[in-house]
Short mmCIF file of C-alpha atoms in Angstrom, two decimals:
data_model
loop_
_atom_site.label_atom_id
_atom_site.label_comp_id
_atom_site.label_asym_id
_atom_site.label_seq_id
_atom_site.Cartn_x
_atom_site.Cartn_y
_atom_site.Cartn_z
CA MET A 1 8.54 -9.95 322.63
CA LYS A 2 8.14 -7.90 325.79
CA ARG A 3 7.94 -4.67 323.76
CA ILE A 4 5.11 -6.02 321.64
CA GLY A 5 3.25 -7.13 324.76
CA ASN A 6 3.58 -3.68 326.29
CA LYS A 7 2.31 -1.99 323.11
CA VAL A 8 -0.66 -4.34 322.91
CA TRP A 9 -1.47 -3.74 326.56
CA ILE A 10 -1.33 0.05 326.08
CA ALA A 11 -3.55 -0.18 323.00
CA ILE A 12 -6.12 -2.28 324.89
CA MET A 13 -6.17 0.19 327.76
CA ALA A 14 -6.57 3.14 325.36
CA VAL A 15 -9.53 1.50 323.63
CA LEU A 16 -11.10 0.70 326.99
CA ALA A 17 -10.68 4.32 328.13
CA VAL A 18 -12.40 5.59 324.98
CA VAL A 19 -15.32 3.19 325.40
CA VAL A 20 -15.81 4.11 329.07
CA GLY A 21 -15.58 7.81 328.25
CA ALA A 22 -18.17 7.50 325.51
CA CYS A 23 -20.57 5.62 327.79
CA CYS A 24 -20.27 8.13 330.64
CA THR A 25 -20.96 11.21 328.55
CA HIS A 26 -24.33 9.91 327.37
CA LYS A 27 -25.50 8.86 330.84
CA ASN A 28 -25.22 12.39 332.20
CA ALA A 29 -27.36 14.02 329.53
CA PRO A 30 -30.38 15.63 331.19
CA THR A 31 -33.59 13.81 330.35
CA ASN A 32 -35.98 16.36 331.83
CA ASN A 33 -36.52 19.16 329.32
CA GLU A 34 -38.62 21.30 331.64
CA ASP A 35 -37.27 24.47 333.15
CA PRO A 36 -37.10 24.17 336.99
CA ALA A 37 -38.84 27.52 337.42
CA ASN A 38 -41.64 26.42 335.11
CA GLN A 39 -41.85 23.10 336.92
CA GLU A 40 -42.60 24.80 340.25
CA SER A 41 -45.53 26.66 338.73
CA ASN A 42 -46.84 23.36 337.37
CA GLU A 43 -46.77 21.81 340.86
CA HIS A 44 -49.79 23.89 341.87
CA GLU A 45 -51.78 22.70 338.89
CA MET A 46 -51.15 18.98 339.46
CA THR A 47 -53.75 16.72 341.00
CA LYS A 48 -53.01 14.40 343.91
CA LYS A 49 -52.82 11.41 341.59
CA GLU A 50 -50.37 13.16 339.26
CA LEU A 51 -48.23 14.23 342.22
CA LYS A 52 -48.09 10.67 343.56
CA GLU A 53 -47.15 9.30 340.12
CA ARG A 54 -44.43 11.92 339.66
CA ILE A 55 -42.99 11.23 343.12
CA ALA A 56 -42.96 7.49 342.40
CA GLN A 57 -41.19 8.07 339.07
CA ILE A 58 -38.54 10.28 340.63
CA ARG A 59 -37.92 7.91 343.54
CA ALA A 60 -37.59 4.96 341.14
CA ARG A 61 -35.05 6.92 339.12
CA VAL A 62 -33.11 7.86 342.27
CA LYS A 63 -33.06 4.23 343.38
CA GLU A 64 -31.80 3.19 339.94
CA ARG A 65 -29.06 5.85 340.05
CA GLU A 66 -28.00 4.81 343.56
CA MET A 67 -27.61 1.18 342.46
CA SER A 68 -25.62 1.96 339.31
CA CYS A 69 -21.85 2.06 338.93
CA VAL A 70 -20.39 5.30 337.63
CA TYR A 71 -16.99 5.38 336.01
CA GLY A 72 -15.10 8.42 334.92
CA SER A 73 -13.25 11.41 336.16
CA PRO A 74 -14.00 12.88 339.59
CA GLU A 75 -15.94 15.66 337.86
CA VAL A 76 -18.23 13.14 336.13
CA ILE A 77 -18.83 11.28 339.37
CA HIS A 78 -19.52 14.57 341.20
CA GLU A 79 -22.01 15.72 338.55
CA TYR A 80 -23.77 12.35 338.74
CA GLY A 81 -24.05 12.68 342.51
CA MET A 82 -25.31 16.26 342.27
CA GLU A 83 -28.01 15.23 339.77
CA THR A 84 -29.08 12.40 342.09
CA GLN A 85 -29.23 14.86 345.00
CA ARG A 86 -31.31 17.27 342.89
CA LEU A 87 -33.77 14.47 342.12
CA ARG A 88 -34.04 13.61 345.84
CA LEU A 89 -34.77 17.25 346.66
CA GLU A 90 -37.37 17.44 343.89
CA ALA A 91 -39.11 14.32 345.25
CA ASP A 92 -39.08 15.79 348.77
CA SER A 93 -40.46 19.09 347.49
CA LEU A 94 -43.27 17.34 345.66
CA GLN A 95 -44.00 15.27 348.76
CA ASN A 96 -44.34 18.50 350.77
CA VAL A 97 -46.74 19.87 348.15
CA LEU A 98 -48.74 16.65 348.36
CA ASP A 99 -48.80 16.77 352.17
CA ASN A 100 -50.05 20.35 352.10
CA TYR A 101 -52.48 19.74 349.22
CA ASP A 102 -55.57 19.56 351.43
CA LYS A 103 -54.61 22.70 353.35
CA ARG A 104 -55.07 24.90 350.29
#
């Protein structure tokens, strides 16, 4: 009976690992299709209102990412953290553009 219990336990853990792995791979897919170099050139063409909206969107996404639980290998967790850091830097960059908007 103990052998059957061990096999069932291993099977449950294997299924759980597959489900967690499948969920993590889809969360890390980039949602922004713009090229970062192209995005910087678009910053100069944005109005103040558009800049404020974009900053609010990015900060909301960062807050959501900070509050979420990430499961997976250390590489997955590291990539998730790096993407969150990139979003923070993008928001800060846009905030600097907005702050200097009147100086142009």
